[in-house]
CSV table of C-alpha atoms and ligand atoms in Angstrom, one decimal:
chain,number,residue,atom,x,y,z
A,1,UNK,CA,-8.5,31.1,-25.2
A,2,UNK,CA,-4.7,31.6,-25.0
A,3,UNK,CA,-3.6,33.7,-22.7
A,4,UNK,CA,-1.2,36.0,-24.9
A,5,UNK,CA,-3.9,38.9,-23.3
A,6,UNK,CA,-2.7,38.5,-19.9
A,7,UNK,CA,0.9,39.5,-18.1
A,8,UNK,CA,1.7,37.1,-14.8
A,9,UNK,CA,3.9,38.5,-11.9
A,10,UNK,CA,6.0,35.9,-10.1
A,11,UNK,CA,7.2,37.0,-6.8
A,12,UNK,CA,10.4,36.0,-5.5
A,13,UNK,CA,11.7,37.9,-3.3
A,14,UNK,CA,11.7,35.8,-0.1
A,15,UNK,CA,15.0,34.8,1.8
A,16,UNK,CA,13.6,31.1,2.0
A,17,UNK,CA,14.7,30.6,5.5
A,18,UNK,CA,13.1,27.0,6.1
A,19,UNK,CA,15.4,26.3,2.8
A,20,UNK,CA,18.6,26.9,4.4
A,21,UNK,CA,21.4,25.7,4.1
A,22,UNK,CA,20.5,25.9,0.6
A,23,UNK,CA,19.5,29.3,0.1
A,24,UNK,CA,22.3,31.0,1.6
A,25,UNK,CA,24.1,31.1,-1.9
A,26,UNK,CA,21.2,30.4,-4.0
A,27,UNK,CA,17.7,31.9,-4.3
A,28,UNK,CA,14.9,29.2,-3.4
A,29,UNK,CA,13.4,29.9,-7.0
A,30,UNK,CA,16.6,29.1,-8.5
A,31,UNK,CA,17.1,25.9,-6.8
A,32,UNK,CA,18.5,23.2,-9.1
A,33,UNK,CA,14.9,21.1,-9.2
A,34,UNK,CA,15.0,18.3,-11.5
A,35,UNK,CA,17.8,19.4,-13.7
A,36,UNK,CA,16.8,23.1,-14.4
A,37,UNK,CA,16.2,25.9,-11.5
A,38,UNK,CA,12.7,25.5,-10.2
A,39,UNK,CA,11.4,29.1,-11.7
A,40,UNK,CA,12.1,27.4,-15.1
A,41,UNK,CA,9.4,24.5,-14.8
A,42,UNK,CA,6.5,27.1,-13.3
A,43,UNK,CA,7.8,29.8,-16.5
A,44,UNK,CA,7.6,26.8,-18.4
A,45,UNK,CA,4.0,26.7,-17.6
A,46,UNK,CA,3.1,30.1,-18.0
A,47,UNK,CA,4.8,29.8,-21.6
A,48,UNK,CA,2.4,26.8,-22.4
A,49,UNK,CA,-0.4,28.6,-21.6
A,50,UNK,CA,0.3,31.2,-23.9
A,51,UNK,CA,1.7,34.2,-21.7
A,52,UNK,CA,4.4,35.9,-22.9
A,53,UNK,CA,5.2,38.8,-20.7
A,54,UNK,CA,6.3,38.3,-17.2
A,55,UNK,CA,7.5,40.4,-14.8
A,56,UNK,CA,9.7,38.7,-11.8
A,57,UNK,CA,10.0,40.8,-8.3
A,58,UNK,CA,13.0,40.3,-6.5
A,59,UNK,CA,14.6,41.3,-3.0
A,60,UNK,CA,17.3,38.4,-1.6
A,61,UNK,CA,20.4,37.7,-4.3
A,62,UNK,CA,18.3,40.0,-7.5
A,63,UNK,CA,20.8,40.2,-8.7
A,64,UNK,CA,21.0,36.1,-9.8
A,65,UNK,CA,17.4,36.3,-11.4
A,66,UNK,CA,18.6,38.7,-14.2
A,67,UNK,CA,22.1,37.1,-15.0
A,68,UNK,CA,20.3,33.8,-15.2
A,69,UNK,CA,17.7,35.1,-17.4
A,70,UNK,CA,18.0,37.9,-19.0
A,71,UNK,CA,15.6,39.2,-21.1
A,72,UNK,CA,14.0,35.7,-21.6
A,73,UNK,CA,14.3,34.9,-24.9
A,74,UNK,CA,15.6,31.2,-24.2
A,75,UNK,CA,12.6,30.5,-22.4
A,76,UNK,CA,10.2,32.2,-25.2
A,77,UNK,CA,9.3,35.1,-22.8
A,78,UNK,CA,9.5,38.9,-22.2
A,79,UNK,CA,10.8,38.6,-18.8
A,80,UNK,CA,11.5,42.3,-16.5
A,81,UNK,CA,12.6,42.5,-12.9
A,82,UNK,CA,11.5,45.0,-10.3
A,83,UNK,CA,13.7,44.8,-7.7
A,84,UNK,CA,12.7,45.5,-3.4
A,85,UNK,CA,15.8,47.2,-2.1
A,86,UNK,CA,14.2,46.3,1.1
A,87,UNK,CA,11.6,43.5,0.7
A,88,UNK,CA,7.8,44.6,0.5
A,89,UNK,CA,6.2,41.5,1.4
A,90,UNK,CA,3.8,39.4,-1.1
A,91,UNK,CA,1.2,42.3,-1.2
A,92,UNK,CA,4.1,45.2,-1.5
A,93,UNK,CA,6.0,43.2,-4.3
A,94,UNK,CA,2.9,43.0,-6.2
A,95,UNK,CA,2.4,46.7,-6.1
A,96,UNK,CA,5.2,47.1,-6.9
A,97,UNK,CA,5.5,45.7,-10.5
A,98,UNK,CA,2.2,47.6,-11.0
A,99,UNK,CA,3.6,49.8,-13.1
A,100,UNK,CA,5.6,47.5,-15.8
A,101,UNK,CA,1.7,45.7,-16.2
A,102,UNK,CA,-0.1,46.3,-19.8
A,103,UNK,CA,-3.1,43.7,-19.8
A,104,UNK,CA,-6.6,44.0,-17.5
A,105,UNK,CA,-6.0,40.7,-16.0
A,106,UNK,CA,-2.9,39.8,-14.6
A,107,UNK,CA,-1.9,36.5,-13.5
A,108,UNK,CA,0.3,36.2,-9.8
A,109,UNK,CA,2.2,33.4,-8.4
A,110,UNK,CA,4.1,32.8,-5.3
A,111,UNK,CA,7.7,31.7,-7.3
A,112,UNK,CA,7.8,28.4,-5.4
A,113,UNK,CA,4.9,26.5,-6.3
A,114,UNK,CA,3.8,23.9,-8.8
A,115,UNK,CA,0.7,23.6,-10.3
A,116,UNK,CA,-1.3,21.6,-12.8
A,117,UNK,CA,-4.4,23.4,-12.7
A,118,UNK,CA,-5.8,24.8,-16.2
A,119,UNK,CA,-4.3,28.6,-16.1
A,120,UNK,CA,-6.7,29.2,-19.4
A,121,UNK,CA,-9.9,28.1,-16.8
A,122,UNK,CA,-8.4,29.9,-13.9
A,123,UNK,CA,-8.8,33.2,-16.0
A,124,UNK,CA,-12.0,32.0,-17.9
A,125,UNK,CA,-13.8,31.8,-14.6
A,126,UNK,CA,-12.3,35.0,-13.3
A,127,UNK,CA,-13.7,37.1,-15.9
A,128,UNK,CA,-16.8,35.1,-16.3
A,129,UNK,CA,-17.9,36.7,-12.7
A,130,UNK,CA,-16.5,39.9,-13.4
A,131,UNK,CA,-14.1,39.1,-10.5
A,132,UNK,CA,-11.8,41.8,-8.7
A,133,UNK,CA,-9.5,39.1,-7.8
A,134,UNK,CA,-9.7,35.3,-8.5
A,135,UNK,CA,-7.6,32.7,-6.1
A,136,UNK,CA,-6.8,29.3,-7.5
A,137,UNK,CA,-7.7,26.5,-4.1
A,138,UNK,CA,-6.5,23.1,-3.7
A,139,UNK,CA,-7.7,21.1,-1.0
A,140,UNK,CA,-5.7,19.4,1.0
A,141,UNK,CA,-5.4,16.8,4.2
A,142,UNK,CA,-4.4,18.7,7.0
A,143,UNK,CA,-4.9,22.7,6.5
A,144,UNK,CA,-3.5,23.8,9.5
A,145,UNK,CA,-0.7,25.0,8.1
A,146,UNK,CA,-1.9,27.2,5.4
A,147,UNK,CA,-3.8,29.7,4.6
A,148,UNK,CA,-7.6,28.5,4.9
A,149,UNK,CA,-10.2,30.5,2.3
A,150,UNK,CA,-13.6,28.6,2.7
A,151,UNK,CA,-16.2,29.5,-0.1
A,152,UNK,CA,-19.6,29.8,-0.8
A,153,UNK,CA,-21.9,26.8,-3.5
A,154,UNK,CA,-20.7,29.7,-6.1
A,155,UNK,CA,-17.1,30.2,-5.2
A,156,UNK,CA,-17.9,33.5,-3.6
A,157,UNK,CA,-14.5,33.5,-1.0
A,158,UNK,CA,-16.2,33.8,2.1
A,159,UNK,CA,-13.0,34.8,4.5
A,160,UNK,CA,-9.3,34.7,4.7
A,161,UNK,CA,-8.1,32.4,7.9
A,162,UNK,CA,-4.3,32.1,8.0
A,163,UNK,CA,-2.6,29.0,9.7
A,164,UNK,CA,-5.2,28.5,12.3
A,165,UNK,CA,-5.9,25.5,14.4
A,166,UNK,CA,-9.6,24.6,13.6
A,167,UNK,CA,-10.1,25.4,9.8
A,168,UNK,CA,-13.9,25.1,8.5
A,169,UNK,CA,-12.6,23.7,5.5
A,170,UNK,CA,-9.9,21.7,3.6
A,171,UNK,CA,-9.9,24.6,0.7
A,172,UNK,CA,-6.4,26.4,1.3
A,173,UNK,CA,-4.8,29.6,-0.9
A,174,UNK,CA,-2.5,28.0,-3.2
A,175,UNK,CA,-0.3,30.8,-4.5
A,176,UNK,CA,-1.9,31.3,-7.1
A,177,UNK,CA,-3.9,34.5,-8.3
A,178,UNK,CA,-5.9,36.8,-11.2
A,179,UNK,CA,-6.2,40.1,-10.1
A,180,UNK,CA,-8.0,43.0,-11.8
A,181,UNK,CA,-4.8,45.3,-12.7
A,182,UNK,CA,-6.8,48.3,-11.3
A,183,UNK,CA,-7.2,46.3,-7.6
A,184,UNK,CA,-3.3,45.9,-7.7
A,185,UNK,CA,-2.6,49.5,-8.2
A,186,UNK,CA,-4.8,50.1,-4.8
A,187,UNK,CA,-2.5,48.4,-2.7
A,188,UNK,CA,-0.4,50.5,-0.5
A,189,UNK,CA,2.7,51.7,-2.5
A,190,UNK,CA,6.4,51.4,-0.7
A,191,UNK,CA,5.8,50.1,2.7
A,192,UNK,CA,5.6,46.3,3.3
A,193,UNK,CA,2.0,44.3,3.0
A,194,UNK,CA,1.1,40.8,3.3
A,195,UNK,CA,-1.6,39.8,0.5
A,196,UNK,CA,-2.9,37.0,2.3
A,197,UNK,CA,-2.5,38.8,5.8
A,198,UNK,CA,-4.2,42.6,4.9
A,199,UNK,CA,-4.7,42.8,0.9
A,200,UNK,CA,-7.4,39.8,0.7
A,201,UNK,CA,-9.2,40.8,4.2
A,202,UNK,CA,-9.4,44.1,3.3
A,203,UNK,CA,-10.9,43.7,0.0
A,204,UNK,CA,-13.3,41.2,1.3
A,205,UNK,CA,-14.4,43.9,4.3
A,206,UNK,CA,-14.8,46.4,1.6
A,207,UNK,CA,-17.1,44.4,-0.6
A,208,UNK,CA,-14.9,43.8,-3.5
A,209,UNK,CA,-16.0,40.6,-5.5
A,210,UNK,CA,-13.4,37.6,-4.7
A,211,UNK,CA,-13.6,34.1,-6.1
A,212,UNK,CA,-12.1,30.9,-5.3
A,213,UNK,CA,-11.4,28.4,-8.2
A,214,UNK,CA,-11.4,24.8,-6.5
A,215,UNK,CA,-9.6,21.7,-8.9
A,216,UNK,CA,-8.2,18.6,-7.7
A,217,UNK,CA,-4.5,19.0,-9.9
A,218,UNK,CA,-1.1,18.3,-8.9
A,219,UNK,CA,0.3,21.2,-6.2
A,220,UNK,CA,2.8,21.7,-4.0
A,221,UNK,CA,4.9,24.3,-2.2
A,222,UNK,CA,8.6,23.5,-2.4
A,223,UNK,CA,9.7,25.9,0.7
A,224,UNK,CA,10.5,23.4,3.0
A,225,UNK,CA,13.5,20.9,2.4
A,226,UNK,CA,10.7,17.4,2.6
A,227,UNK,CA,8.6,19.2,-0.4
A,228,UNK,CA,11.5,20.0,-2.4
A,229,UNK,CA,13.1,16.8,-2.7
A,230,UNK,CA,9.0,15.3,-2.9
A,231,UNK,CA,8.6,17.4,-5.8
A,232,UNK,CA,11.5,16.9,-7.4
A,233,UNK,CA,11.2,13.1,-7.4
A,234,UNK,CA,7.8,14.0,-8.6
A,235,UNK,CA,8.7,16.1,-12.1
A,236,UNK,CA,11.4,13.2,-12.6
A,237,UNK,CA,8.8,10.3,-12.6
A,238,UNK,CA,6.4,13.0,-14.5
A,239,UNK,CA,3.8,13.3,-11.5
A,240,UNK,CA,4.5,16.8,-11.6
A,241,UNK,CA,3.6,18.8,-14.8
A,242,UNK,CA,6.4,20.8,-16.5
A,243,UNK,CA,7.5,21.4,-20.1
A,244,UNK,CA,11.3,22.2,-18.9
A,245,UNK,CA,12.3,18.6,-17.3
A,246,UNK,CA,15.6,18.0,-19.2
A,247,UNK,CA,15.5,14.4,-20.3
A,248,UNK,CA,12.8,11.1,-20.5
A,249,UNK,CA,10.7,10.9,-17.7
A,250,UNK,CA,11.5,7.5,-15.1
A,251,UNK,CA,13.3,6.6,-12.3
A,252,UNK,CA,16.3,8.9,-12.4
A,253,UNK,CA,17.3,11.7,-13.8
A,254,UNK,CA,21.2,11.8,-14.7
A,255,UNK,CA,22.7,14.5,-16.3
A,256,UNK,CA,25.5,15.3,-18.9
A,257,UNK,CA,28.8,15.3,-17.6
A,258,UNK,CA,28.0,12.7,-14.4
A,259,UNK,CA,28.9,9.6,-13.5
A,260,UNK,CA,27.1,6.6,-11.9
A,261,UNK,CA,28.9,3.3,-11.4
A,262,UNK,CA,26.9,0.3,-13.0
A,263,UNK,CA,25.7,-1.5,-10.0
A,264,UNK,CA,24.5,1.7,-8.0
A,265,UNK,CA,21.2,1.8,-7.4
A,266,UNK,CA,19.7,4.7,-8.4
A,267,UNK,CA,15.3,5.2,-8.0
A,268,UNK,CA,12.7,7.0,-6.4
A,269,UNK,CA,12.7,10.0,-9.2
A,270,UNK,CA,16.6,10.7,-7.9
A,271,UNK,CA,18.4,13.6,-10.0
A,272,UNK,CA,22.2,13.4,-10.4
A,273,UNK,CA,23.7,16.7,-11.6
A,274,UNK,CA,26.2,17.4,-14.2
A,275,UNK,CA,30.0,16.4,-12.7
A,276,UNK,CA,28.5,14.3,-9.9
A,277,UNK,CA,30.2,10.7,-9.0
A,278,UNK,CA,28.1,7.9,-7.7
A,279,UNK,CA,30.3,5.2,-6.5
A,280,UNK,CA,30.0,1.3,-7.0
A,281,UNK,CA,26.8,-0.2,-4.6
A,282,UNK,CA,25.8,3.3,-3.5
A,283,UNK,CA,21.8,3.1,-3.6
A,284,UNK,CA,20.5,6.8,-4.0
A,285,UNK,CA,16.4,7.0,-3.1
A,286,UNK,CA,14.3,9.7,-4.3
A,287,UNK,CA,17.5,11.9,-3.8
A,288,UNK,CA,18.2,15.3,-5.0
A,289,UNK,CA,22.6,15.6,-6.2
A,290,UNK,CA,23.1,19.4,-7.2
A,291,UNK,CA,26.2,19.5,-9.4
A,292,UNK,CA,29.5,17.8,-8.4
A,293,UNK,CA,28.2,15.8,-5.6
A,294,UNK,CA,29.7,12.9,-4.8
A,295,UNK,CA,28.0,9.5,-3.2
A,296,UNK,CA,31.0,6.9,-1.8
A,297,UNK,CA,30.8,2.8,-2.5
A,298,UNK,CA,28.1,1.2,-0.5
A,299,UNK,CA,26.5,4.8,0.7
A,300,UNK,CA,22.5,5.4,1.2
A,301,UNK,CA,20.9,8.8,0.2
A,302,UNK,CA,17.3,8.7,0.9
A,303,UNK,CA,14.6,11.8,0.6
A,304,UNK,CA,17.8,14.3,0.8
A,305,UNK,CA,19.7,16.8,-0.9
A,306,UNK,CA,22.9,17.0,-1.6
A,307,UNK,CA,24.2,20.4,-2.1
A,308,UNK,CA,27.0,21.6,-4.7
A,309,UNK,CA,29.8,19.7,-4.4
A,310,UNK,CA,28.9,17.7,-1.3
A,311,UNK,CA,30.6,14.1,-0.4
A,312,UNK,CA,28.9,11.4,1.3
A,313,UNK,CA,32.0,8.9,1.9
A,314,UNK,CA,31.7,5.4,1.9
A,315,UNK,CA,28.8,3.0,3.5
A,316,UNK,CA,27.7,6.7,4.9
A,317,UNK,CA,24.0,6.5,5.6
A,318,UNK,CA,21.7,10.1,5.1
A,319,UNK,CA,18.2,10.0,5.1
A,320,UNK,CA,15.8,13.0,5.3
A,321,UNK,CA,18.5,15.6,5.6
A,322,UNK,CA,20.0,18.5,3.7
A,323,UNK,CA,24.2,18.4,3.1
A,324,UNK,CA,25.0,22.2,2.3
A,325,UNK,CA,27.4,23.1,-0.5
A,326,UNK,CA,30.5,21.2,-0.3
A,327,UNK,CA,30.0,19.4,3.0
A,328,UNK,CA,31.5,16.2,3.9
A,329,UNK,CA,30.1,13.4,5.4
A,330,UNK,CA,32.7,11.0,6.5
A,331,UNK,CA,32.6,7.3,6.3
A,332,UNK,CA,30.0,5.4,8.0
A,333,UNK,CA,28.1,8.7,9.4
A,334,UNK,CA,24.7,8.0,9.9
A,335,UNK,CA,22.3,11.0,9.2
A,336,UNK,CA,18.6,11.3,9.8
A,337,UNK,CA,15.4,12.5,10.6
A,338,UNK,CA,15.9,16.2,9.1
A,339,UNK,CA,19.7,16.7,9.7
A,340,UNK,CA,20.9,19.2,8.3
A,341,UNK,CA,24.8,20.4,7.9
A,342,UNK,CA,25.8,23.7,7.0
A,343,UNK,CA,28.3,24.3,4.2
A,344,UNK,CA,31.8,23.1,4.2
A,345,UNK,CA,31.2,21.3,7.3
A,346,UNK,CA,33.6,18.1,7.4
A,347,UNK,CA,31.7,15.1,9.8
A,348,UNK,CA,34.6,12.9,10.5
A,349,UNK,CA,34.4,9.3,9.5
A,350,UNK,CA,32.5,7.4,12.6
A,351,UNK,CA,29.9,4.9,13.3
A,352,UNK,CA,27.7,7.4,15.3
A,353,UNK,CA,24.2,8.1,14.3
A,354,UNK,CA,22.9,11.9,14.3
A,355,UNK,CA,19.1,13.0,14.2
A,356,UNK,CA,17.0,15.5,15.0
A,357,UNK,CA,16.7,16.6,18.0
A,358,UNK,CA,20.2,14.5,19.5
B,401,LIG,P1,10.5,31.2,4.1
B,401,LIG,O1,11.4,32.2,4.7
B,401,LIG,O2,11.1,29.8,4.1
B,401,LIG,O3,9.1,31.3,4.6
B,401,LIG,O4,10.4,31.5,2.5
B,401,LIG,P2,10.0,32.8,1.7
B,401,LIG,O5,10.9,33.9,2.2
B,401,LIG,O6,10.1,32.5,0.2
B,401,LIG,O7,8.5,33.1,2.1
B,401,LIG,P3,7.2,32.5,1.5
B,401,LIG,O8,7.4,31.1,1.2
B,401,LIG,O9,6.1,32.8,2.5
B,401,LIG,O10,7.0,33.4,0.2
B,401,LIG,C1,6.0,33.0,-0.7
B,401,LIG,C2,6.5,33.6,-2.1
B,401,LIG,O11,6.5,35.0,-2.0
B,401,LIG,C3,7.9,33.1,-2.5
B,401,LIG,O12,7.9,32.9,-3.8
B,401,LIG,C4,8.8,34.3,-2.1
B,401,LIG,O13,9.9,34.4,-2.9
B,401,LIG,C5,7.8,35.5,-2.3
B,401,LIG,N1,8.1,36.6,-1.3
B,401,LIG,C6,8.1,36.5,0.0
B,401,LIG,N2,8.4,37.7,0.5
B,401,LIG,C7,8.6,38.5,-0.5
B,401,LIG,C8,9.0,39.9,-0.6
B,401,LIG,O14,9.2,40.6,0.4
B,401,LIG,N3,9.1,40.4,-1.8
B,401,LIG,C9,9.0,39.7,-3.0
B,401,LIG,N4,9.1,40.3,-4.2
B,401,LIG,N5,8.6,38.4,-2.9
B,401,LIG,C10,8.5,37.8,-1.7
C-alpha cells in the first residue's frame, strides 16, 4: 500500500511560546532544523510514504508558510493553506481544513514532531478495525508531561488523561492521527477546540471506535528549546529519520557559504548555517548555528542555539541556552543552565557566569 489514497493535514498554527526567543520572527515549523526548516523533514516523510496532497493550517506569521512553499512542487506535493484569523486550537484547525479534504482517511500531525513509525501501518491498522480515529503511541520514561492514552490487549483507546501526575501507563498521544474524514467534519466549526482536551473524550463518551497504534520508533516533540537542539543533533548523526537532511550524515553538518577554521572542534551532530564563522580553537557540541552566526577563537557552544546572526566572542562559554537573533555574547561570558537572551541583546565582555534562576 502507498498512501497516494490518503490527504494528511499538518497543523501549525501555534505561537510556540516555550520556543521563544526563536519564534518571535520565525514560525516553530519553520525553524532552521538541520539545514532545512523543520516542516520539510516531517513533509519529507509524508512524500516517502506516498502522500501527495497536504493541506497546512496556519494562524501565527501564515503568511511565511505560503511564501516559503508555495504550491509545493519543490517538495513533490500539492500543498494548500487554510489559514485561523484567530487560532482554533488543534481540534478547530482540523475542522477547519475539512473542507479542502478529498480521501476517506486522512492523515493529521501536530507540525512539530518527528517520527519514524511506518505511516503505511499506521493506516493499514486503522482501516483494518474500521476505526473512527486511529492515534499513533510511543511510550516513553516519564509521561507526566503528556498526554496519557492507555489501551486495551487490542488497542481499543481506553481514555484520554492529559498531563496528569499518576499516569496508568507509559503509552502517551504522539501527534500523530488517521481520522475518518466524516468524524472531522463533526467537530464544532469556528469556535476554538482542543482535540486531545474535548474532540478525543467526547468521541470516546459517545462510543465512537478509537485505536491506539503502539511502536517503539524514533519520536520527539521539538517545542521546547532542549528537544530542538536534541533532535537536530539527532537528524545530523542520522538517528532521526528524514529524506530532506542536506548533506552526508556524521558529526557536523556545515553548510555552503560557512566557514569553520581548521582546528575548531566541531561534534555532537552540530549544524553550521550558510555565512556562519567559526573561529580558530572554538569547540561547538551538539550546537545548533542558524545562518550568519558567529563562534569567537577559544569559545564553547554546547546543547544551544544560536540564532540568526548571533556572536559568541572569544573564550565565551554557552551551554544549554538559546542566543536570539543577532545577540551578542561578549568575551568570556559564561552562559548556562537554560539561559536565554532575547534578540539584539549585547552581554558586555566579563568573566561573570549567568544561569538559570541567578
Ligand atoms: P507552545 O506555545 O510552546 O506550547 O507551542 P504551540 O503553540 O505550537 O502549541 P503545541 O505545541 O501544543 O501545538 C501542537 C501543534 O498544534 C503545533 O504543531 C502547533 O503549531 C499546532 N497548533 C497549536 N495551536 C494551534 C491553532 O490554534 N491552530 C492551528 N492551526 N495549529 C495549532
Amino acid at each position: 500500500m502507498i498512501l497516494h489514497d490518503v490527504d494528511a493535514v499538518v497543523l501549525v498554527g501555534g505561537q510556540g511560546t516555550r520556543l521563544r526567543p526563536l519564534t518571535l520572527s520565525c514560525a516553530k515549523p519553520l525553524l532552521p532544523t538541520a539545514g532545512v526548516p523543520f516542516l520539510v523533514h516531517l513533509l519529507s516523510r509524508l512524500r516517502e510514504a506516498g502522500v501527495r496532497h497536504v493541506v497546512l493550517g496556519t494562524s501565527y506569521l501564515a503568511e511565511t508558510f505560503v511564501e516559503r512553499f508555495g504550491d509545493g512542487a519543490s517538495l513533490g506535493l500539492e500543498l494548500e493553506y487554510v489559514s485561523e484569523p484567530e487560532p482554533l486550537g488543534t481540534g478547530g484547525g482540523i475542522r477547519n481544513v475539512a473542507r479542502r479534504l478529498r480521501t476517506p482517511d486522512v492523515l493529521v500531525f501536530n507540525g512539530d514532531v518527528l517520527a519514524g513509525t511506518d505511516l503505511v501501518s499506521v493506516v493499514g491498522a486503522h482501516r483494518a478495525a474500521k476505526a473512527d480515529v486511529t492515534l499513533h503511541l510511543v511510550r516513553v520514561p516519564d509521561p507526566r508531561a503528556y498526554g496519557c492514552v492507555p489501551t486495551d490487549e487490542v488497542g481499543r483507546v481506553l481514555a484520554f488523561l492529559e498531563k496528569t501526575e499518576d499516569p496508568p501507563s507509559d503509552q502517551i498521544n504522539a501527534g500523530c492521527y488517521v481520522f475518518r474524514r466524516e468524524v472531522i467534519e463533526a467537530i464544532p466549526a469556528d469556535r476554538p477546540v482542543s482535540v486531545e482536551r474535548e474532540t478525543f473524550p467526547s468521541l470516546l463518551a459517545a462510543g465512537a471506535s478509537i485505536r491506539g497504534h503502539v511502536d517503539g520508533s524514533y519520536w520527539r516533540d521539538f517545542g521546547t528549546p532542549f528537544d530542538l537542539v536534541q533532535g537536530s543533533a539527532d537528524l545530523v548523526r542520522g538517528l532521526a529519520p528524514s529524506a530532506a537532511l542536506p548533506g552526508p550524515a556524521g558529526e557536523a553538518l556545515v553548510l555552503a557559504g560557512a566557514a569553520v577554521a581548521p582546528n575548531a572542534v566541531v561534534i555532537g551532530g552540530t549544524t553550521i548555517g550558510a555565512g556562519c564563522v567559526v573561529s580558530e580553537g572554538a569547540r561547538l557540541d551538539g550546537a545548533l548555528l542558524f545562518d550568519q552566526a558567529s563562534v569567537g577563537a577559544g569559545a564553547v557552544v554546547e546543547r544551544s542555539v544560536l540564532g540568526v546572526g548571533a556572536r559568541v566572542h572569544a573564550g565565551a562559554v554557552v551551554r544549554d541556552s538559546v542566543i536570539g537573533d543577532r545577540a551578542v555574547v561578549g568575551e568570556r561570558c559564561e552562559l548556562g543552565s537554560g539561559i536565554r537572551i532575547w534578540p539584539d541583546v549585547v552581554l558586555p565582555a566579563c568573566g561573570v557566569r549567568f544561569s538559570a534562576g541567578v
